[in-house]
Amino acid sequence: MALNAEQRASRSLRGARRLPAAAAGADAPRARRRAGPRPNLLLGGGLVGLLILAALLAPLLTSYAPEQIQPAVRLQPPSLAHPFGTDAFGRDLCSRVLYGARIALQIAILSVLLAAVPGIWLGLLAGYHRGWGEQILSRVMDAWLAFPGMLLAIVMVARLGPSLQTTVIALGVVGIPSFYRLARGGAISARHALYVEAARALGLGHTRILLRHMLPNLASPLIVLLTLRMGTMLLAAGGLSFIGLGAQPPLPEWGALLASGRDYLDSAWWLAFFPGLAFTLSVMGFNLLGDGLRDALAPDTGTGT
Amino acid sequence: MLGYLFKRLVSAALLLVAVSFLVFALLDVVPGDVAHTLVGDLASAEQLAAVRHELGLDQPLLLRYLRFAEGAVLRGDLGASVVSGRPVVELLRERFGATLQLALVSLALALVVGLLAGLTAAARAGGYVDLAVMAGTTLGESLPSFWVALLLIQFFALKLSWLPVFGAGSLRHLVLPALALALPAIALIARLVRSCLLDVMTADFVRTAHAKGLSQLLVWRDHIVRNAILPVITLLGLYLGHLLGGAFIIETVFAWPGLGRLVVQAIFDRDFPVVVGAVLLIALIYQVLNIVVDLAHAWLDPRVGHEAI
Amino acid sequence: MGTLRAFALLLLVLAIAGCGQTAQSPAAAPTEAPAAPAVGGTVRRAITAEPTSLDPHATPGSGQNVILPYIFDTLIFRAMDNSYQPYLATSWEIAPDGKSVTFTLRDDVTFHDGTPLNAEAVVFTFNRFKEAKTSAAEGLASMTGVEALDDDTVRFSFAEPSAVFFSTLATPYAGIVSPGAVEAAGDAFGQQPVGSGPFKFASWQQGTEIVLERNPDYHWSPSTISNPGAPYLDQVIFKVIPDASTQLAALQAGEVDLIFVNSPSQISKLQADPDVQLIETQLNSLIYLGFNCARAPLDQVTVRQALSHAVNKDEILQAALGGTGQVAFAPMAPTLPGFDPSLKQYELGYDPARASALLAEAGFTPGADGTLRKDGQPLTLTLLTFARAPNEDVATLLQSQFKAIGVNVDIQQFDTPTAAKAATEGQYDLLLWRYDRNDADVLNVNLHSSRIGSSNRFGYRNPQVDELLDQAARELDEVARARYYVEAQKLIMADAPWQPLYIPVDVLAISSKVHDFQLASMGRVLLNEAQLLQR
């Protein structure tokens, strides 16, 4: 599903090229939507804000350490002492879910940055200079993309050992091509734009043109892609944890919490419910925020054409 | 057009070469090898070395790759599974059938439900139906699919006993895994259809068409749908590629005998010929789908130049 | 709607088929005479891992040994009390010097392909088995030859007496194969196996199921089975279901009849189900915590002893295993010869105060955060294990128990081949591992110093232990052999290369309509006399 985020983020960009009529005429509904209260942006921003707050304030919000094992209180239903109940080891689930927010945030931000920085940089270079280098790089990226991501991740886990870091690295590496393609596409359509020609005429260096002039102009679709990818990275990390190759115990990674709660669906519902809720709301937050940002930023992306 | 197609095919072939070498190189750095799988947990060092030698695993990477490429190109032979001894082509054919079945049903499900939801939402843009569709789709794409799969089993197979828990063989077996796989796609298609329709409906050329006095039906058929369908086709192509790559987790949960399970098991067994073959197949599918999607674009939208991405 | 209608139709068809079945079998007559068994029906068993081959001499991959005993028979049969019973061999005789064993075979056994199972087939099988590059073939390491004396007599010769030979003979890997079928099929034999067992191979749909059907000619089951003849069931089907939760759901939905469960949450879920019988099976297995004796600081016996004292096995049993299984104290599983209850006194039991004292003795002092340090370095250990339930839970508990005495543990869970490779290369401090072996030689394989670098992953070396293990390997008298192992264990327990944790219990969950199945050693489920009865 990773590709869908790319497509969504680049829609305005590619749409502008492929569907000039549609893009040009799209102002009316956009204007109408922009006039509204932008529920996507608000709700998405709110959910992501909540995630960040939970991650930051976890130690203040709960009095239990997430790893603290207390066999005496195992599998307690939610109560005042344990608002989300306890797990099979008597660990406080509320504390685990809250500390899990830290892990979720780390995965989302770090893996996306790891994918975005090389992806965008290579994409800008390729799109700006074109030529043989671009051809080769693009074919490599195509090969990369055609390589099943899950497989790549499993191979990396086997090599580096399963851990939070490996998860982040694997997801980041798998995500590079989508940023590359977006940045390259943007750079190709912008390389003959007035502001780039002007900068070149002034004799500015290539790096400076790329970073100071092109990148800011491509910022909108890239930010949208960054945000949307955070959601998909979380889902992918959850999948890895589900098969036991993600973050290792006792880290309260949400995917791992969900996986361990699945045999308790009818006897201890809270074990799967609260991590699932946190997981879904966070992914939803990133998705809504991404869509909201796209709607809010969309009109600016037409600059290239 | 033919020249363009030829160029695409050549670059697809080059890509397959690149992918095959990439996978060879990547597998080379994975610790542990098939000798461990073959000899067992408590093998002695000599036994391991003997097996490695017999399989040629002690030869250099490049030599192994060339040998593989020779067989693949000259004889269409991807080698045999090191573990079971069966030809890789045969294994892939068996599993690909199951994967294709699941992918097509899931695609059809996603397309029908997604289109209907998207159309309804667009027609009632801003209303309660629209809101409900948007809320539903937002939820749909945020749920972890393995979690959805477990809930589907719990509810439809155990509580209601409507559908089987696992396995393959009949249409009934297909329903739950297809649904679990289709859910995020339903959400994406519905939203894409909705927003494309909204964009196109108010576009200049549609206004012009209306102004020319064309009937509502003609405007929809020739202008709105034709233009709104392009991004949907792109999405479908990507989604199908994703599905045919094997949905390992869903296949595992439902014990579906697809490609994803084959590949992951092969990685765990270090049965590399199978991994290489499967990755090549998946890459080939991606390439074919990409070409098909681009051709569809060219056919539906004459403005697309052949220089397209 | 179409689906629902199809479903209704299917139900109808099933109902008709069901009627047909009962009508055919006079056994289901209302008299309920136990003498007339219910013939027919299919038992569907879930398997987690699909075997790659059903050739007994090929890969001993997981899942294979579950299916082999239905297709292949062995010369001797291992009963629940670990005694050896006649099977294809009616009797055997050990030469006075222990260097040869002569078996007399039944003369009325045929393979599924109709060819006779005679001395020639046995010779063929064991020559093939000895050549096999599998760890199971190690049981034949000291065998120098096998010859047919006449049509029903076979003699095995050895370089020196081999204690492990008999248990090897009783494993599924020593199943007698049809020479004709092997020659005809070549490498594909594993995909179309031909043996002489109670069920014969019918079909294999990769990734989905393996179907066996009844061998109508069967009449040579071991004497512990009261039905000497052909099984009553028409078919046994092995359904490949990789996910444990799905297996459970499939059992509850009646889509399979037989699964194994080992997670406490699943067991408690099934306890409430009236349609399921739960039976604990006894395995010759042990879960242990191994210490890397070649790596500092675990190369010091004091540190190993200290860490052993920090382990609270009762807590592991209660919290990670839901009270199933039993606490282990000796390296030998209780079902293997050489286990002795008196070894309990040598156990390094749970005693955190003693653990701390020993670590202080080894030079570790607590830092400000409570973590033990030596020369400023915090004591942090890597715990390696393979990703399979309940390892993750056990590892988590061990981590918290070590944390309590100020030792940090990083858990590393890998898929099994990766973990095995890392373990063999000694890339760990603590190894949470398990053995499943039906012979006491498991100690030779794991702890003899000649195995360092391969199956002795612990770098453990004690010449006295080596000597005792060597003696045991040559001793054919079970009592004397057990004595060597008891002495060896006393030394091993003091050296503490392992802290034995618990004896796992796999619980067999089987639909209550399946009657008269039997359990054999190593968790085998025999279906020779099983019947399907409606309750």
CSV table of C-alpha atoms in Angstrom, one decimal, chain C residues 161-423:
chain,number,residue,atom,x,y,z
C,161,PRO,CA,29.1,-50.9,20.7
C,162,SER,CA,26.6,-48.1,20.0
C,163,ALA,CA,24.1,-47.2,22.7
C,164,VAL,CA,22.2,-44.8,20.5
C,165,PHE,CA,21.5,-47.4,17.8
C,166,PHE,CA,18.3,-48.7,19.2
C,167,SER,CA,16.6,-45.3,19.8
C,168,THR,CA,17.7,-44.4,16.3
C,169,LEU,CA,16.0,-47.5,14.9
C,170,ALA,CA,12.7,-46.4,16.5
C,171,THR,CA,12.7,-42.9,15.1
C,172,PRO,CA,10.6,-42.1,12.1
C,173,TYR,CA,13.8,-41.4,10.2
C,174,ALA,CA,14.6,-45.1,10.3
C,175,GLY,CA,11.4,-46.0,8.4
C,176,ILE,CA,11.9,-48.8,5.9
C,177,VAL,CA,11.4,-47.5,2.4
C,178,SER,CA,10.5,-49.5,-0.7
C,179,PRO,CA,13.7,-50.0,-2.7
C,180,GLY,CA,11.7,-50.3,-6.0
C,181,ALA,CA,9.9,-47.1,-5.4
C,182,VAL,CA,13.0,-45.2,-4.4
C,183,GLU,CA,14.8,-46.3,-7.6
C,184,ALA,CA,11.8,-45.5,-9.8
C,185,ALA,CA,11.2,-42.1,-8.2
C,186,GLY,CA,14.7,-40.9,-7.7
C,187,ASP,CA,14.9,-37.5,-6.1
C,188,ALA,CA,11.1,-37.2,-6.3
C,189,PHE,CA,10.7,-40.0,-3.7
C,190,GLY,CA,10.1,-37.4,-1.0
C,191,GLN,CA,7.0,-36.2,-3.0
C,192,GLN,CA,5.5,-39.6,-3.4
C,193,PRO,CA,6.8,-41.8,-0.6
C,194,VAL,CA,6.1,-45.5,-0.5
C,195,GLY,CA,6.4,-47.3,2.9
C,196,SER,CA,4.5,-50.1,4.7
C,197,GLY,CA,2.7,-48.1,7.3
C,198,PRO,CA,-1.0,-48.1,8.3
C,199,PHE,CA,-1.7,-45.3,5.9
C,200,LYS,CA,-0.4,-44.8,2.4
C,201,PHE,CA,0.4,-41.6,0.7
C,202,ALA,CA,-2.4,-40.4,-1.6
C,203,SER,CA,-1.8,-36.7,-2.6
C,204,TRP,CA,0.0,-33.6,-1.7
C,205,GLN,CA,-1.2,-30.1,-2.5
C,206,GLN,CA,1.7,-27.8,-1.7
C,207,GLY,CA,0.8,-25.2,0.8
C,208,THR,CA,-2.6,-26.7,1.6
C,209,GLU,CA,-2.8,-30.4,2.5
C,210,ILE,CA,-1.3,-33.8,2.5
C,211,VAL,CA,-3.7,-36.7,2.2
C,212,LEU,CA,-3.1,-40.2,3.4
C,213,GLU,CA,-5.5,-43.1,2.9
C,214,ARG,CA,-5.9,-46.3,4.7
C,215,ASN,CA,-3.7,-49.3,3.9
C,216,PRO,CA,-6.2,-52.1,3.6
C,217,ASP,CA,-3.5,-54.8,3.8
C,218,TYR,CA,-2.1,-53.6,7.0
C,219,HIS,CA,-1.9,-56.3,9.7
C,220,TRP,CA,1.5,-55.8,11.5
C,221,SER,CA,0.9,-53.1,14.0
C,222,PRO,CA,3.0,-53.3,17.2
C,223,SER,CA,1.6,-55.4,20.0
C,224,THR,CA,0.8,-52.3,22.1
C,225,ILE,CA,-2.0,-51.5,19.6
C,226,SER,CA,-5.1,-53.7,20.0
C,227,ASN,CA,-6.1,-53.4,16.4
C,228,PRO,CA,-3.5,-55.5,14.5
C,229,GLY,CA,-5.2,-54.9,11.2
C,230,ALA,CA,-6.0,-52.0,8.9
C,231,PRO,CA,-7.1,-48.7,10.4
C,232,TYR,CA,-10.8,-47.9,10.6
C,233,LEU,CA,-10.4,-44.4,9.2
C,234,ASP,CA,-10.5,-43.9,5.4
C,235,GLN,CA,-8.2,-41.0,5.4
C,236,VAL,CA,-5.9,-38.8,7.5
C,237,ILE,CA,-5.5,-35.3,6.1
C,238,PHE,CA,-2.8,-32.9,7.3
C,239,LYS,CA,-3.9,-29.3,6.8
C,240,VAL,CA,-1.1,-26.8,6.6
C,241,ILE,CA,-2.1,-23.9,8.9
C,242,PRO,CA,0.9,-21.8,9.8
C,243,ASP,CA,-0.8,-19.5,12.4
C,244,ALA,CA,-1.6,-21.0,15.8
C,245,SER,CA,-4.6,-18.7,16.4
C,246,THR,CA,-6.1,-19.9,13.1
C,247,GLN,CA,-5.5,-23.5,14.0
C,248,LEU,CA,-7.5,-22.9,17.2
C,249,ALA,CA,-10.3,-21.2,15.3
C,250,ALA,CA,-10.3,-24.0,12.8
C,251,LEU,CA,-10.7,-26.6,15.6
C,252,GLN,CA,-13.5,-24.7,17.2
C,253,ALA,CA,-15.3,-24.3,13.9
C,254,GLY,CA,-15.0,-28.0,13.3
C,255,GLU,CA,-12.8,-27.6,10.2
C,256,VAL,CA,-10.0,-29.7,11.7
C,257,ASP,CA,-10.1,-32.4,14.3
C,258,LEU,CA,-6.7,-32.4,15.9
C,259,ILE,CA,-4.2,-29.7,16.8
C,260,PHE,CA,-1.4,-29.2,19.3
C,261,VAL,CA,-1.5,-26.1,21.5
C,262,ASN,CA,1.2,-24.8,23.8
C,263,SER,CA,0.1,-21.4,24.7
C,264,PRO,CA,-1.7,-21.1,28.1
C,265,SER,CA,-4.3,-18.7,26.8
C,266,GLN,CA,-5.2,-21.1,24.1
C,267,ILE,CA,-5.4,-24.0,26.5
C,268,SER,CA,-7.7,-22.1,28.8
C,269,LYS,CA,-9.9,-21.1,25.9
C,270,LEU,CA,-10.3,-24.8,24.9
C,271,GLN,CA,-11.0,-26.0,28.4
C,272,ALA,CA,-14.4,-24.4,28.1
C,273,ASP,CA,-15.2,-26.2,24.8
C,274,PRO,CA,-17.3,-29.3,25.3
C,275,ASP,CA,-16.5,-30.6,21.8
C,276,VAL,CA,-12.8,-30.8,22.4
C,277,GLN,CA,-10.7,-33.2,24.5
C,278,LEU,CA,-7.4,-32.0,25.9
C,279,ILE,CA,-4.6,-34.4,26.5
C,280,GLU,CA,-1.1,-33.6,27.8
C,281,THR,CA,1.6,-35.3,25.8
C,282,GLN,CA,5.0,-36.3,27.2
C,283,LEU,CA,7.9,-35.2,25.2
C,284,ASN,CA,11.6,-36.0,25.6
C,285,SER,CA,12.3,-32.3,25.5
C,286,LEU,CA,13.9,-29.7,27.7
C,287,ILE,CA,13.9,-25.9,27.6
C,288,TYR,CA,17.1,-24.6,29.0
C,289,LEU,CA,19.1,-21.4,29.3
C,290,GLY,CA,22.6,-22.0,28.0
C,291,PHE,CA,25.6,-19.9,28.9
C,292,ASN,CA,28.3,-19.1,26.5
C,293,CYS,CA,31.3,-20.5,28.5
C,294,ALA,CA,33.7,-19.1,25.9
C,295,ARG,CA,32.9,-15.5,26.4
C,296,ALA,CA,33.7,-13.2,29.3
C,297,PRO,CA,32.3,-12.9,31.9
C,298,LEU,CA,30.4,-16.2,31.5
C,299,ASP,CA,33.7,-18.0,31.2
C,300,GLN,CA,33.8,-17.8,34.9
C,301,VAL,CA,31.9,-20.5,36.6
C,302,THR,CA,31.0,-18.2,39.5
C,303,VAL,CA,29.1,-15.9,37.1
C,304,ARG,CA,27.3,-18.8,35.5
C,305,GLN,CA,26.3,-20.1,38.9
C,306,ALA,CA,25.2,-16.6,40.0
C,307,LEU,CA,23.0,-16.2,36.9
C,308,SER,CA,21.6,-19.7,37.5
C,309,HIS,CA,20.5,-18.7,41.0
C,310,ALA,CA,18.8,-15.6,39.6
C,311,VAL,CA,16.3,-17.7,37.6
C,312,ASN,CA,12.9,-18.1,39.1
C,313,LYS,CA,11.5,-21.2,37.3
C,314,ASP,CA,8.2,-21.2,39.2
C,315,GLU,CA,7.4,-17.7,38.0
C,316,ILE,CA,8.2,-18.7,34.4
C,317,LEU,CA,5.9,-21.7,34.7
C,318,GLN,CA,3.1,-19.7,36.2
C,319,ALA,CA,3.3,-16.5,34.1
C,320,ALA,CA,4.6,-17.7,30.7
C,321,LEU,CA,3.2,-21.2,30.6
C,322,GLY,CA,0.0,-20.8,32.6
C,323,GLY,CA,1.0,-23.6,34.9
C,324,THR,CA,1.5,-26.3,32.2
C,325,GLY,CA,4.7,-28.2,32.0
C,326,GLN,CA,7.0,-29.0,34.9
C,327,VAL,CA,10.0,-27.4,36.3
C,328,ALA,CA,13.3,-28.9,35.2
C,329,PHE,CA,16.4,-29.2,37.4
C,330,ALA,CA,18.6,-31.6,35.5
C,331,PRO,CA,19.9,-31.5,31.9
C,332,MET,CA,18.3,-34.8,31.1
C,333,ALA,CA,14.6,-34.8,30.4
C,334,PRO,CA,12.7,-37.0,32.9
C,335,THR,CA,11.5,-39.4,30.2
C,336,LEU,CA,15.1,-40.2,29.1
C,337,PRO,CA,17.4,-42.8,30.7
C,338,GLY,CA,19.9,-41.2,32.9
C,339,PHE,CA,17.4,-38.9,34.6
C,340,ASP,CA,17.4,-39.3,38.3
C,341,PRO,CA,15.2,-37.5,40.9
C,342,SER,CA,18.2,-37.4,43.3
C,343,LEU,CA,19.9,-34.9,41.0
C,344,LYS,CA,17.5,-32.3,42.5
C,345,GLN,CA,20.0,-31.7,45.3
C,346,TYR,CA,22.6,-30.4,42.8
C,347,GLU,CA,20.2,-27.8,41.3
C,348,LEU,CA,21.3,-24.2,41.5
C,349,GLY,CA,17.8,-23.1,42.6
C,350,TYR,CA,16.3,-19.6,42.8
C,351,ASP,CA,18.2,-17.6,45.4
C,352,PRO,CA,18.7,-14.0,44.4
C,353,ALA,CA,20.7,-13.2,47.5
C,354,ARG,CA,23.2,-15.9,46.6
C,355,ALA,CA,23.3,-14.7,43.0
C,356,SER,CA,24.2,-11.2,44.1
C,357,ALA,CA,26.8,-12.5,46.5
C,358,LEU,CA,28.5,-14.6,43.8
C,359,LEU,CA,28.5,-11.7,41.4
C,360,ALA,CA,30.1,-9.5,44.0
C,361,GLU,CA,32.7,-12.3,44.5
C,362,ALA,CA,33.3,-12.1,40.7
C,363,GLY,CA,34.0,-8.4,41.0
C,364,PHE,CA,30.7,-6.8,40.0
C,365,THR,CA,29.5,-3.9,42.1
C,366,PRO,CA,26.2,-2.1,41.7
C,367,GLY,CA,26.3,1.4,40.2
C,368,ALA,CA,24.1,4.3,41.0
C,369,ASP,CA,21.2,3.0,38.9
C,370,GLY,CA,21.4,-0.5,40.5
C,371,THR,CA,23.1,-2.0,37.4
C,372,LEU,CA,26.1,-4.2,38.2
C,373,ARG,CA,29.4,-2.9,36.9
C,374,LYS,CA,33.0,-4.1,36.7
C,375,ASP,CA,35.8,-1.8,35.7
C,376,GLY,CA,33.1,0.8,34.9
C,377,GLN,CA,31.4,-1.4,32.4
C,378,PRO,CA,27.7,-2.3,33.0
C,379,LEU,CA,26.9,-6.0,32.9
C,380,THR,CA,24.8,-6.4,29.8
C,381,LEU,CA,24.1,-9.8,28.2
C,382,THR,CA,22.5,-10.8,24.9
C,383,LEU,CA,19.8,-13.4,25.1
C,384,LEU,CA,19.4,-15.3,21.8
C,385,THR,CA,16.4,-17.4,21.0
C,386,PHE,CA,14.2,-18.4,18.1
C,387,ALA,CA,10.9,-16.7,17.4
C,388,ARG,CA,8.3,-19.3,18.6
C,389,ALA,CA,5.8,-19.2,21.3
C,390,PRO,CA,6.3,-19.2,24.2
C,391,ASN,CA,10.0,-18.2,23.9
C,392,GLU,CA,9.3,-14.6,23.8
C,393,ASP,CA,7.4,-14.7,27.1
C,394,VAL,CA,10.0,-16.8,28.8
C,395,ALA,CA,12.7,-14.5,27.5
C,396,THR,CA,10.8,-11.5,28.9
C,397,LEU,CA,10.5,-13.0,32.3
C,398,LEU,CA,14.2,-14.0,32.4
C,399,GLN,CA,15.0,-10.4,31.4
C,400,SER,CA,13.0,-9.1,34.3
C,401,GLN,CA,14.5,-11.7,36.7
C,402,PHE,CA,18.1,-10.7,35.8
C,403,LYS,CA,17.2,-7.1,35.9
C,404,ALA,CA,16.2,-7.6,39.6
C,405,ILE,CA,19.8,-8.5,40.4
C,406,GLY,CA,21.2,-5.7,38.3
C,407,VAL,CA,22.0,-7.5,35.1
C,408,ASN,CA,20.7,-6.0,31.8
C,409,VAL,CA,19.6,-8.4,29.1
C,410,ASP,CA,19.0,-7.6,25.4
C,411,ILE,CA,16.6,-10.1,23.8
C,412,GLN,CA,17.4,-11.2,20.2
C,413,GLN,CA,14.7,-13.2,18.6
C,414,PHE,CA,15.4,-14.6,15.2
C,415,ASP,CA,13.8,-17.0,12.7
C,416,THR,CA,15.1,-20.5,13.4
C,417,PRO,CA,17.9,-20.9,10.8
C,418,THR,CA,19.3,-17.4,11.7
C,419,ALA,CA,19.2,-18.2,15.4
C,420,ALA,CA,20.8,-21.6,14.9
C,421,LYS,CA,23.6,-20.0,12.9
C,422,ALA,CA,24.2,-17.3,15.5
C,423,ALA,CA,24.2,-19.9,18.2
